[in-house]
Amino acid sequence: MEKYKDDKVILTKEEYQSLLDINEKLADAEKRANAANKAKSDFLSSMSHEIRTPMNTVLGMNELIRMTLADPDIMIGEKIGRVIGYSNGIQHSGEMLLYVINDILDISRIESGKLEIRPGEYRMHKLLDDMIPLFRASAEGKNLFFETEIDTGLPGHVEGDDVRVRQIVTNIVNNAVKYTREGKVCLKISGRVSGDTVIYDMSVSDTGIGIKQENLEHLFDAFERVDSEETHYIEGTGLGLTIVKNLLDLMGGSIEVDSVYGEGTVFTVHIPQRMLSDEKIKDYTPDIGLSSKENKHHYYRGCKVLVVDDNQTNIKVATSFLERMKAAPESALSGREALELIRQKHYDLIFIDHMMPELSGVKVIKKIKSDPGSYALNKDTPFVVMTANAVVGAKEKYINEYGFDGYIAKPFRFAELDDVMSTYIQGEEYAEEPASGKGPMRGGPGGPPPGARGEIWDIDFESGIEVCGNAGTYNAVAETYLDIQEENVRKLAEGMNSEDWESYRLVVHALKSSSMTIGAKNFSGFSMTVESATNEIIDGSDKEKNLGYLRGSYNSYMAAYSAVCENLRRHLASVKHA
Ligand code: ADP
């Protein structure tokens, strides 16, 4: 048939229909492309927010540390307390940043089809034992209950990628905590055996904000956050569940979600793992929580370690960690300097940065391997590359291609460096004492029954040690707290007698935060109430009422202060004698 007539095109019905279909497809594709584009733009803006927020804390808190240290009006004990508080903030923000960056790395692996599962032998009870105390702490930090219900008759000795299993469970539990304001989060583990495989069914339920039915289907799309009034102000990148879903697909597992908007959500993952023996999870008892390696460290007394990096800050971090391990670190700021040292001295272990100007870590290793005679003193010394290059396959490349013995990714934590050290050097194991619950220590003047809670002199030593980072620092801070007791008591008495509320306030303000640092939470709360009364007197509001309160509470405040000090003193005496 003639297709053209005058200026018009003549189509058959079928041709016309197929044109309509094509048009519809194009419109659809355009819609999807726009939506994907919007999702990526939203993602970029939320990502920059996710990075800026912790960055802001890091810079702000660091500035506060510098100001606090330089301020002549702040007493030394108070300085230590404040600096520790700020430094905890920096630590937390740094960890958040690392999560975001690791998620981005994982997403880029997914997009390039390079996300991998690396199976190895592991024990489920060990994994749970490591994770559960952390989950409990984060839930309790938000005043939520954390419960577990674990079928301990399930096989526990299996083959799988424990790092990724941990990532999956952690992600879901963290979400449950994040999107729940009150109530509880519960981790249930059941499962079944099929042939030589155990399928773990892990469900995490919460009493949180819930998810609307229409949003459930988009949950696992990359870059998608379910945007609603409730979630808008909660930090997140929308990457977590996408990564979880992809990991589960690679493991042959699956994920389901069930949610009632406004009431709560249950995420359930099914993870098949190959059984390696008949061993059961039963070794696991929920309350041994703190046996995790979090508190286990090693000393490597006198161990000679060389750290090579062109960045001073990196050297500072590594050598300070090593000093805490009682090793004897030395450093070199360039490949050339390192070669010189390695030629002249023996080291037990050498950490080398990869990217250095002039002579990179890889070139250093090459030179040493190609001229063993010159570096004979270190012919058996392990070389560990210390690098920020954490992409897939990097570790294998450094070890198999370049000839390093080990690998550690920057930034690393104390425990990670300790792990690498312990691979090569026999360390001396020690655990940092969680000092709480040690019988008499909970007691105070007048001897309340052991374990009694809620007394004004109670000290939560465990939380104090956590705030201070370790028991040694805690004890030092506690000593300072006691050192200034006399001076504080005098100042409080003077302030009260002369009605000098400004100086009274200074002391209670300092006591509020330093008491929190040592774990004397109730007394810190008392100090806060007293402080706000002084604030109001100084501002001139409700003066009579607040004056009445300050005078009326004076004796009990002083008694409480001395009771807290007494309790702390006994604690210090007992740890010294222990
Ligand atoms: P993020 O939490 O970083 O936004 P995720 O991929 O982990 O990203 O989660 C995607 C979205 O799913 C979240 O933004 C949130 O809206 C919703 N969500 C996830 N878990 C829960 C939960 N337990 N309760 C309510 N909403 C949830």
Coordinates of C-alpha atoms and ligand atoms in Angstrom, one line a residue:
M1 CA 0.0 0.0 0.0
E2 CA 1.1 3.6 -0.7
K3 CA 2.4 5.1 2.6
Y4 CA 2.2 8.7 1.7
K5 CA -0.7 10.6 0.3
D6 CA -0.5 14.4 -0.1
D7 CA 1.4 15.4 3.0
K8 CA 0.0 12.6 5.2
V9 CA 1.3 9.2 6.2
I10 CA -1.0 6.3 6.0
L11 CA -0.5 3.6 8.6
T12 CA -2.2 0.3 9.1
K13 CA -4.1 -0.2 12.3
E14 CA -1.3 -2.5 13.6
E15 CA 1.4 0.1 12.7
Y16 CA -0.6 2.8 14.4
Q17 CA -1.0 0.7 17.6
S18 CA 2.7 -0.2 17.7
L19 CA 3.5 3.5 17.4
L20 CA 1.2 4.2 20.3
D21 CA 2.9 1.4 22.3
I22 CA 6.3 2.8 21.6
N23 CA 5.2 6.2 22.7
E24 CA 3.8 4.9 25.9
K25 CA 7.1 3.0 26.6
L26 CA 9.1 6.1 25.9
A27 CA 6.9 8.2 28.2
D28 CA 7.3 5.5 30.8
A29 CA 11.1 5.3 30.4
E30 CA 11.3 9.1 30.7
K31 CA 9.3 9.0 33.9
R32 CA 11.6 6.3 35.3
A33 CA 14.7 8.2 34.2
N34 CA 13.3 11.3 35.9
A35 CA 12.5 9.4 39.1
A36 CA 15.9 7.8 39.2
N37 CA 17.5 11.2 38.6
K38 CA 15.5 12.7 41.4
A39 CA 16.4 9.8 43.7
K40 CA 20.1 10.4 43.0
S41 CA 19.8 14.1 43.5
D42 CA 18.0 13.6 46.8
F43 CA 20.6 11.0 47.7
L44 CA 23.4 13.5 47.0
S45 CA 21.8 16.1 49.1
S46 CA 21.1 13.8 52.0
M47 CA 24.6 12.4 51.7
S48 CA 26.2 15.8 52.0
H49 CA 24.0 16.3 55.0
E50 CA 25.0 12.9 56.4
I51 CA 28.7 13.9 56.0
R52 CA 28.4 17.5 57.2
T53 CA 26.6 16.7 60.4
P54 CA 29.3 14.5 61.9
M55 CA 32.0 16.7 60.4
N56 CA 30.4 19.6 62.2
T57 CA 30.6 17.8 65.5
V58 CA 34.2 16.8 64.9
L59 CA 35.3 20.4 64.1
G60 CA 33.1 22.0 66.7
M61 CA 34.1 19.6 69.5
N62 CA 37.8 19.9 68.7
E63 CA 37.5 23.7 68.9
L64 CA 35.8 23.3 72.3
I65 CA 38.7 21.1 73.4
R66 CA 41.2 23.8 72.5
M67 CA 39.1 26.5 74.2
T68 CA 38.7 24.5 77.3
L69 CA 42.3 23.7 77.6
A70 CA 43.3 27.3 77.2
D71 CA 40.7 28.7 79.6
P72 CA 42.4 29.7 82.9
D73 CA 39.1 29.8 84.7
I74 CA 38.4 26.1 84.3
M75 CA 39.9 23.8 87.0
I76 CA 42.0 20.9 85.9
G77 CA 39.6 18.2 87.0
E78 CA 36.8 19.9 85.2
K79 CA 39.0 20.3 82.1
I80 CA 39.7 16.6 82.0
G81 CA 36.0 15.8 82.4
R82 CA 35.0 18.1 79.6
V83 CA 37.7 17.1 77.2
I84 CA 36.8 13.4 77.6
G85 CA 33.1 14.3 76.9
Y86 CA 34.1 16.2 73.7
S87 CA 36.5 13.5 72.6
N88 CA 33.7 10.9 72.9
G89 CA 31.6 13.1 70.7
I90 CA 34.4 13.1 68.1
Q91 CA 34.8 9.4 68.3
H92 CA 31.1 8.8 67.8
S93 CA 31.0 11.2 64.8
G94 CA 34.1 9.6 63.3
E95 CA 32.4 6.2 63.5
M96 CA 29.2 7.6 61.9
L97 CA 31.3 9.0 59.0
L98 CA 33.0 5.7 58.5
Y99 CA 29.6 3.9 58.3
V100 CA 28.5 6.3 55.6
I101 CA 31.7 5.9 53.7
N102 CA 31.5 2.1 53.9
D103 CA 27.9 2.1 52.7
I104 CA 28.9 4.2 49.7
L105 CA 31.7 1.8 49.0
D106 CA 29.3 -1.1 49.2
I107 CA 26.8 0.6 46.9
S108 CA 29.5 1.2 44.3
R109 CA 30.4 -2.4 44.5
I110 CA 26.7 -3.3 44.0
E111 CA 26.5 -1.0 41.0
S112 CA 29.6 -2.5 39.4
G113 CA 28.5 -6.0 40.2
K114 CA 31.5 -6.5 42.5
L115 CA 29.9 -7.1 45.8
E116 CA 31.2 -10.4 47.1
I117 CA 30.6 -12.9 49.8
R118 CA 33.7 -14.5 51.4
P119 CA 32.8 -17.6 53.2
G120 CA 34.8 -18.9 56.1
E121 CA 34.4 -20.9 59.2
Y122 CA 32.7 -19.2 62.2
R123 CA 30.6 -19.8 65.2
M124 CA 27.1 -18.2 65.5
H125 CA 27.3 -18.0 69.3
K126 CA 30.6 -16.1 69.1
L127 CA 29.0 -13.7 66.6
L128 CA 26.0 -13.1 68.8
D129 CA 28.2 -12.7 71.8
D130 CA 30.0 -9.9 70.1
M131 CA 27.0 -8.2 68.7
I132 CA 24.3 -8.4 71.5
P133 CA 26.1 -6.2 74.1
L134 CA 26.4 -3.5 71.4
F135 CA 22.8 -3.8 70.4
R136 CA 21.7 -3.7 74.1
A137 CA 23.9 -0.6 74.7
S138 CA 22.5 1.3 71.8
A139 CA 18.9 0.4 72.7
E140 CA 19.4 1.2 76.3
G141 CA 21.0 4.5 75.3
K142 CA 17.6 5.5 74.0
N143 CA 15.8 4.1 77.0
L144 CA 14.4 1.2 75.0
F145 CA 14.3 -2.4 76.2
F146 CA 16.3 -4.9 74.2
E147 CA 15.2 -8.5 74.3
T148 CA 16.5 -11.7 72.7
E149 CA 14.9 -15.0 72.1
I150 CA 17.3 -17.5 70.7
D151 CA 16.8 -21.1 69.8
T152 CA 20.1 -22.4 71.2
G153 CA 19.4 -25.9 69.9
L154 CA 20.3 -24.6 66.4
P155 CA 23.6 -25.6 64.9
G156 CA 26.2 -22.9 65.6
H157 CA 29.4 -24.1 63.8
V158 CA 29.0 -23.0 60.2
E159 CA 30.5 -21.8 57.0
G160 CA 29.6 -18.3 55.8
D161 CA 30.7 -14.7 55.6
D162 CA 30.4 -13.7 59.3
V163 CA 31.4 -10.1 58.6
R164 CA 28.5 -9.7 56.2
V165 CA 26.0 -11.6 58.4
R166 CA 27.0 -9.2 61.2
Q167 CA 26.5 -6.3 58.8
I168 CA 23.0 -7.5 57.9
V169 CA 21.8 -8.0 61.5
T170 CA 23.4 -4.8 62.7
N171 CA 21.8 -2.8 60.0
I172 CA 18.3 -4.1 60.8
V173 CA 18.7 -3.7 64.6
N174 CA 20.2 -0.2 64.2
N175 CA 17.2 0.8 62.1
A176 CA 14.8 -0.7 64.7
V177 CA 16.5 1.4 67.4
K178 CA 16.7 4.4 65.2
Y179 CA 13.0 4.4 64.2
T180 CA 11.6 3.6 67.7
R181 CA 10.9 6.3 70.3
E182 CA 9.7 4.1 73.2
G183 CA 9.1 0.5 74.0
K184 CA 11.3 -2.3 72.9
V185 CA 13.4 -4.0 70.2
C186 CA 13.5 -7.7 70.1
L187 CA 15.9 -10.0 68.3
K188 CA 14.5 -13.5 67.7
I189 CA 16.5 -16.3 66.1
S190 CA 14.9 -19.6 65.1
G191 CA 15.6 -21.8 62.1
R192 CA 15.6 -25.2 60.5
V193 CA 18.0 -27.7 59.1
S194 CA 17.8 -28.9 55.6
G195 CA 20.5 -31.4 54.4
D196 CA 23.9 -30.0 55.4
T197 CA 22.5 -26.4 55.6
V198 CA 21.0 -24.6 58.5
I199 CA 18.7 -21.7 57.6
Y200 CA 18.7 -19.1 60.3
D201 CA 15.5 -17.1 60.6
M202 CA 16.4 -13.9 62.3
S203 CA 13.6 -11.4 63.0
V204 CA 13.9 -8.0 64.6
S205 CA 10.7 -6.4 65.8
D206 CA 10.2 -2.9 67.2
T207 CA 7.5 -0.8 68.7
G208 CA 8.5 2.1 66.5
I209 CA 6.9 4.5 64.0
G210 CA 6.1 1.8 61.5
I211 CA 6.0 2.0 57.7
K212 CA 2.9 2.8 55.6
Q213 CA 1.7 0.0 53.4
E214 CA 2.3 1.9 50.1
N215 CA 5.9 2.5 51.1
L216 CA 6.8 -1.0 51.8
E217 CA 7.6 -2.0 48.2
H218 CA 10.2 0.7 47.8
L219 CA 12.1 0.0 50.9
F220 CA 14.8 -2.0 49.2
D221 CA 15.4 0.4 46.3
A222 CA 18.8 2.1 46.3
F223 CA 18.8 5.7 47.4
E224 CA 15.2 5.5 48.5
R225 CA 14.2 6.8 51.9
V226 CA 10.7 6.7 52.9
D227 CA 10.1 10.3 53.4
S228 CA 7.5 11.2 55.9
E229 CA 7.0 13.7 58.8
E230 CA 8.5 11.1 61.1
T231 CA 11.6 10.1 59.2
H232 CA 12.5 13.5 57.8
Y233 CA 14.5 14.5 60.8
I234 CA 16.1 11.1 61.4
E235 CA 19.5 10.8 60.0
G236 CA 20.1 8.2 57.3
T237 CA 21.2 7.7 53.7
G238 CA 18.6 5.2 52.5
L239 CA 21.4 2.8 51.5
G240 CA 21.3 0.3 54.4
L241 CA 18.4 -1.9 53.3
T242 CA 19.6 -2.0 49.7
I243 CA 22.9 -3.3 50.8
V244 CA 21.2 -5.8 53.1
K245 CA 19.0 -7.1 50.3
N246 CA 21.9 -7.5 47.9
L247 CA 24.0 -9.3 50.4
L248 CA 21.1 -11.7 51.2
D249 CA 20.6 -12.3 47.4
L250 CA 24.3 -13.2 47.1
M251 CA 24.0 -15.6 50.1
G252 CA 20.9 -17.3 48.7
G253 CA 18.9 -15.7 51.5
S254 CA 15.9 -13.4 51.6
I255 CA 14.2 -10.6 53.6
E256 CA 10.7 -9.8 54.5
V257 CA 9.1 -6.9 56.2
D258 CA 5.8 -6.6 58.0
S259 CA 4.7 -3.3 59.5
V260 CA 1.7 -1.5 61.0
Y261 CA 2.0 2.2 60.6
G262 CA 2.3 3.8 64.0
E263 CA 2.7 0.5 65.9
G264 CA 5.9 -1.1 64.8
T265 CA 7.8 -3.2 62.3
V266 CA 9.2 -6.6 61.9
F267 CA 12.0 -7.4 59.6
T268 CA 12.9 -11.0 59.1
V269 CA 15.9 -12.3 57.3
H270 CA 16.5 -15.9 56.2
I271 CA 20.2 -16.8 56.0
P272 CA 21.3 -20.3 54.8
Q273 CA 24.8 -21.4 56.0
R274 CA 26.6 -24.7 55.6
M275 CA 26.9 -26.7 58.8
L276 CA 30.4 -27.8 59.7
S277 CA 29.7 -29.9 62.8
D278 CA 26.9 -30.9 65.2
E279 CA 28.0 -28.1 67.6
K280 CA 25.0 -26.1 68.8
I281 CA 24.5 -22.4 69.7
K282 CA 23.8 -23.6 73.2
D283 CA 27.2 -22.3 74.5
Y284 CA 25.6 -18.9 74.3
T285 CA 24.2 -17.4 77.4
P286 CA 22.7 -13.9 76.8
D287 CA 24.2 -12.3 79.9
I288 CA 27.8 -13.1 79.4
G289 CA 27.7 -10.1 77.1
L290 CA 30.8 -8.4 78.2
S291 CA 33.0 -11.4 77.4
S292 CA 33.3 -9.9 74.0
K293 CA 36.7 -9.0 72.7
E294 CA 35.8 -5.3 73.0
N295 CA 37.5 -5.3 76.4
K296 CA 40.3 -7.8 75.5
H297 CA 43.6 -6.2 74.6
H298 CA 47.2 -7.2 74.4
Y299 CA 50.5 -5.8 75.6
Y300 CA 53.5 -6.2 73.4
R301 CA 56.1 -5.1 75.8
G302 CA 59.2 -3.7 74.1
C303 CA 58.2 -5.0 70.7
K304 CA 60.0 -2.9 68.1
V305 CA 57.6 -1.5 65.5
L306 CA 58.3 0.9 62.7
V307 CA 55.5 3.0 61.3
V308 CA 56.1 4.6 57.9
D309 CA 53.7 7.3 56.7
D310 CA 54.2 10.7 55.2
N311 CA 51.2 12.0 57.2
Q312 CA 52.1 13.1 60.8
T313 CA 48.6 12.6 62.1
N314 CA 48.5 9.0 60.9
I315 CA 51.8 8.4 62.6
K316 CA 50.6 10.0 65.8
V317 CA 47.5 7.8 65.9
A318 CA 49.4 4.6 65.2
T319 CA 52.3 5.2 67.5
S320 CA 50.0 6.3 70.3
F321 CA 48.0 3.2 70.0
L322 CA 51.2 1.1 70.0
E323 CA 52.5 2.9 73.0
R324 CA 49.3 2.0 74.8
M325 CA 50.0 -1.6 73.9
K326 CA 53.4 -1.0 75.6
A327 CA 55.2 -1.6 72.3
A328 CA 58.2 0.5 71.3
P329 CA 57.2 2.3 68.1
E330 CA 59.5 4.3 65.9
S331 CA 58.4 6.3 62.9
A332 CA 59.7 7.4 59.5
L333 CA 58.1 10.2 57.4
S334 CA 59.2 8.9 54.0
G335 CA 60.1 5.8 52.1
R336 CA 63.7 6.9 51.9
E337 CA 64.0 7.4 55.6
A338 CA 62.3 4.1 56.2
L339 CA 64.8 2.2 54.0
E340 CA 67.7 3.8 55.9
L341 CA 66.2 2.6 59.2
I342 CA 65.3 -0.9 57.9
R343 CA 68.9 -1.3 56.7
Q344 CA 70.4 -0.4 60.0
K345 CA 68.1 -1.8 62.6
H346 CA 66.0 -4.8 63.3
Y347 CA 62.2 -4.4 63.8
D348 CA 59.7 -7.0 64.9
L349 CA 57.0 -5.6 62.7
I350 CA 56.8 -2.8 60.1
F351 CA 53.8 -0.8 59.0
I352 CA 54.1 1.0 55.7
D353 CA 51.7 3.5 54.1
H354 CA 51.2 2.9 50.4
M355 CA 50.7 6.4 49.0
M356 CA 53.8 8.4 49.8
P357 CA 55.4 11.0 47.6
E358 CA 58.7 10.1 45.9
L359 CA 59.0 6.5 47.2
S360 CA 55.7 4.7 47.8
G361 CA 55.2 1.8 50.1
V362 CA 55.1 -0.5 47.2
K363 CA 58.4 0.8 45.9
V364 CA 60.0 0.4 49.3
I365 CA 58.9 -3.3 49.5
K366 CA 60.3 -3.8 45.9
K367 CA 63.7 -2.4 46.8
I368 CA 63.9 -4.5 49.9
K369 CA 62.9 -7.7 48.1
S370 CA 65.4 -7.0 45.2
D371 CA 68.3 -6.4 47.5
P372 CA 67.9 -8.8 50.5
G373 CA 71.6 -8.6 51.4
S374 CA 71.3 -4.9 52.4
Y375 CA 68.2 -5.4 54.5
A376 CA 69.3 -8.7 56.1
L377 CA 68.5 -7.5 59.6
N378 CA 64.8 -7.5 58.7
K379 CA 64.7 -10.5 56.4
D380 CA 62.1 -12.3 58.6
T381 CA 60.2 -9.1 59.7
P382 CA 56.5 -9.0 58.6
F383 CA 55.6 -6.0 56.5
V384 CA 52.1 -4.8 56.8
V385 CA 50.7 -2.2 54.4
M386 CA 48.6 0.5 56.0
T387 CA 46.4 2.0 53.5
A388 CA 43.2 3.9 52.8
N389 CA 42.7 1.8 49.7
A390 CA 39.9 -0.5 50.8
V391 CA 38.3 -1.4 47.5
V392 CA 37.5 -5.0 46.6
G393 CA 40.6 -7.0 45.9
A394 CA 43.0 -4.4 47.3
K395 CA 44.1 -6.6 50.2
E396 CA 44.8 -9.6 47.8
K397 CA 46.7 -7.3 45.5
Y398 CA 49.0 -6.0 48.3
I399 CA 49.7 -9.5 49.5
N400 CA 49.8 -11.6 46.4
E401 CA 51.2 -9.1 43.9
Y402 CA 53.3 -6.6 45.9
G403 CA 54.6 -9.0 48.5
F404 CA 53.3 -7.5 51.7
D405 CA 52.7 -9.9 54.6
G406 CA 49.6 -8.2 55.9
Y407 CA 47.1 -5.4 55.4
I408 CA 45.3 -2.9 57.6
A409 CA 42.8 -0.4 56.2
K410 CA 42.9 3.2 57.4
P411 CA 41.3 4.6 59.5
F412 CA 41.7 1.7 62.0
R413 CA 40.5 1.3 65.5
F414 CA 42.6 0.3 68.5
A415 CA 41.2 -3.2 68.4
E416 CA 41.9 -3.6 64.7
L417 CA 45.5 -2.6 65.2
D418 CA 45.7 -5.0 68.1
D419 CA 44.3 -7.8 65.9
V420 CA 46.9 -7.3 63.3
M421 CA 49.7 -7.1 65.9
S422 CA 48.5 -10.3 67.5
T423 CA 48.7 -12.1 64.1
Y424 CA 52.5 -11.7 64.2
I425 CA 53.5 -11.1 67.8
Q426 CA 52.6 -13.1 70.8
G427 CA 51.0 -10.5 73.1
E428 CA 50.2 -10.7 76.8
E429 CA 46.4 -10.7 77.1
Y430 CA 44.6 -8.4 79.5
A431 CA 41.0 -7.3 79.9
E432 CA 39.9 -3.9 80.9
E433 CA 37.9 -4.4 84.0
P434 CA 34.3 -3.5 83.9
A435 CA 34.3 -2.3 87.5
S436 CA 30.6 -2.1 88.2
G437 CA 28.6 -4.5 90.4
K438 CA 31.6 -5.3 92.5
G439 CA 29.9 -6.1 95.7
P440 CA 30.6 -3.5 98.3
M441 CA 31.3 -0.7 95.8
R442 CA 27.7 0.0 95.2
G443 CA 27.3 0.8 98.9
G444 CA 27.7 4.2 100.4
P445 CA 27.8 5.7 103.8
G446 CA 25.4 4.0 106.1
G447 CA 25.8 0.9 104.0
P448 CA 22.8 0.5 101.7
P449 CA 22.1 -3.1 100.8
P450 CA 24.4 -4.3 98.0
G451 CA 22.8 -3.7 94.6
A452 CA 20.4 -1.1 95.9
R453 CA 19.8 1.4 93.2
G454 CA 18.6 5.0 93.1
E455 CA 20.6 6.3 96.0
I456 CA 22.1 9.7 95.6
W457 CA 25.6 8.5 96.2
D458 CA 25.3 5.6 93.6
I459 CA 28.0 5.6 91.0
D460 CA 27.7 3.7 87.8
F461 CA 31.3 2.8 87.5
E462 CA 30.8 1.0 84.2
S463 CA 29.4 4.0 82.5
G464 CA 32.1 6.2 84.0
I465 CA 34.7 3.8 82.6
E466 CA 33.0 3.9 79.2
V467 CA 33.0 7.6 79.2
C468 CA 36.7 7.7 80.2
G469 CA 37.6 5.1 77.6
N470 CA 39.3 2.7 80.1
A471 CA 39.7 1.9 83.8
G472 CA 43.1 3.6 84.1
T473 CA 41.8 6.9 82.8
Y474 CA 38.7 6.6 85.0
N475 CA 40.8 6.2 88.1
A476 CA 42.9 9.2 87.2
V477 CA 39.8 11.3 86.6
A478 CA 38.3 10.0 89.9
E479 CA 41.5 11.0 91.8
T480 CA 41.2 14.5 90.5
Y481 CA 37.5 14.6 91.4
L482 CA 38.5 13.8 95.0
D483 CA 41.5 16.2 95.0
I484 CA 39.3 19.2 94.5
Q485 CA 36.5 18.1 97.0
E486 CA 37.9 20.2 99.8
E487 CA 38.2 23.3 97.7
N488 CA 34.7 22.9 96.3
V489 CA 33.2 22.4 99.8
R490 CA 34.8 25.6 100.9
K491 CA 33.6 27.5 97.9
L492 CA 30.1 26.2 98.3
A493 CA 30.0 27.2 101.9
E494 CA 31.4 30.7 101.2
G495 CA 28.9 31.1 98.3
M496 CA 26.0 30.2 100.5
N497 CA 27.1 32.4 103.4
S498 CA 27.8 35.4 101.4
E499 CA 24.9 34.7 98.9
D500 CA 27.4 34.9 96.1
W501 CA 25.3 32.9 93.7
E502 CA 27.7 33.4 90.7
S503 CA 30.4 31.5 92.4
Y504 CA 28.0 29.0 93.9
R505 CA 26.8 28.3 90.4
L506 CA 30.3 27.9 89.0
V507 CA 30.9 25.0 91.4
V508 CA 27.6 23.2 91.0
H509 CA 27.9 23.6 87.2
A510 CA 31.3 22.0 87.3
L511 CA 30.0 19.2 89.6
K512 CA 27.2 18.5 87.3
S513 CA 29.5 17.5 84.4
S514 CA 32.4 16.0 86.4
S515 CA 29.9 13.8 88.4
M516 CA 28.4 12.6 85.1
T517 CA 31.9 11.7 83.9
I518 CA 32.6 9.6 86.9
G519 CA 29.2 7.9 86.6
A520 CA 27.6 9.7 89.7
K521 CA 24.5 10.2 87.6
N522 CA 22.1 10.9 90.5
F523 CA 24.3 13.5 92.0
S524 CA 24.9 15.0 88.7
G525 CA 21.1 15.4 88.3
F526 CA 20.9 16.9 91.8
S527 CA 23.6 19.4 90.7
M528 CA 21.7 20.2 87.6
T529 CA 18.6 21.1 89.6
V530 CA 20.6 23.3 92.0
E531 CA 22.3 24.9 89.0
S532 CA 19.0 25.9 87.4
A533 CA 17.8 27.4 90.7
T534 CA 21.0 29.6 90.8
N535 CA 20.5 30.5 87.1
E536 CA 17.0 31.7 87.9
I537 CA 18.2 33.8 90.9
I538 CA 20.9 35.4 88.7
D539 CA 18.3 36.0 85.9
G540 CA 16.0 37.5 88.5
S541 CA 13.1 35.1 87.9
D542 CA 11.2 33.5 90.7
K543 CA 13.8 34.7 93.1
E544 CA 12.1 34.0 96.4
K545 CA 11.1 30.5 95.5
N546 CA 14.6 29.6 94.3
L547 CA 16.3 31.2 97.3
G548 CA 14.1 29.1 99.5
Y549 CA 15.1 26.0 97.5
L550 CA 18.8 26.7 97.6
R551 CA 18.9 27.3 101.3
G552 CA 16.6 24.4 102.0
S553 CA 18.6 21.9 99.9
Y554 CA 22.1 23.1 101.0
N555 CA 22.6 20.6 103.8
S556 CA 21.4 17.6 101.8
Y557 CA 23.4 18.8 98.7
M558 CA 26.6 18.9 100.8
A559 CA 25.8 15.6 102.4
A560 CA 25.2 14.0 99.0
Y561 CA 28.5 15.4 97.7
S562 CA 30.5 14.0 100.5
A563 CA 28.6 10.6 100.2
V564 CA 29.5 10.4 96.5
C565 CA 33.2 11.2 97.4
E566 CA 33.2 8.6 100.1
N567 CA 31.8 6.0 97.7
L568 CA 34.4 6.9 95.1
R569 CA 37.2 6.8 97.6
R570 CA 36.2 3.2 98.7
H571 CA 36.1 2.2 95.1
L572 CA 39.6 3.5 94.4
A573 CA 40.9 1.8 97.5
S574 CA 39.4 -1.5 96.4
V575 CA 40.8 -1.4 92.9
K576 CA 44.2 -0.5 94.3
H577 CA 44.1 -3.5 96.6
A578 CA 42.7 -5.8 94.0
Ligands
ADP1 P1 18.2 4.9 56.3 O1 17.8 4.3 57.6 O2 19.7 5.2 56.2 O3 17.4 5.9 55.7 P2 17.7 2.2 55.2 O4 17.9 1.7 53.8 O5 18.3 1.5 56.3 O6 18.1 3.7 55.2 O7 16.1 2.3 55.4 C1 15.3 2.8 54.4 C2 14.0 3.4 55.0 O8 13.2 2.4 55.6 C3 14.3 4.4 56.1 O9 14.5 5.7 55.7 C4 13.0 4.3 56.9 O10 12.1 5.2 56.4 C5 12.5 2.9 56.7 N1 12.8 2.0 57.8 C6 13.8 1.1 57.9 N2 13.7 0.4 59.1 C7 12.6 0.8 59.7 C8 12.0 0.5 61.0 N3 12.5 -0.4 61.8 N4 10.9 1.2 61.3 C9 10.4 2.2 60.5 N5 10.9 2.5 59.3 C10 12.0 1.9 58.9

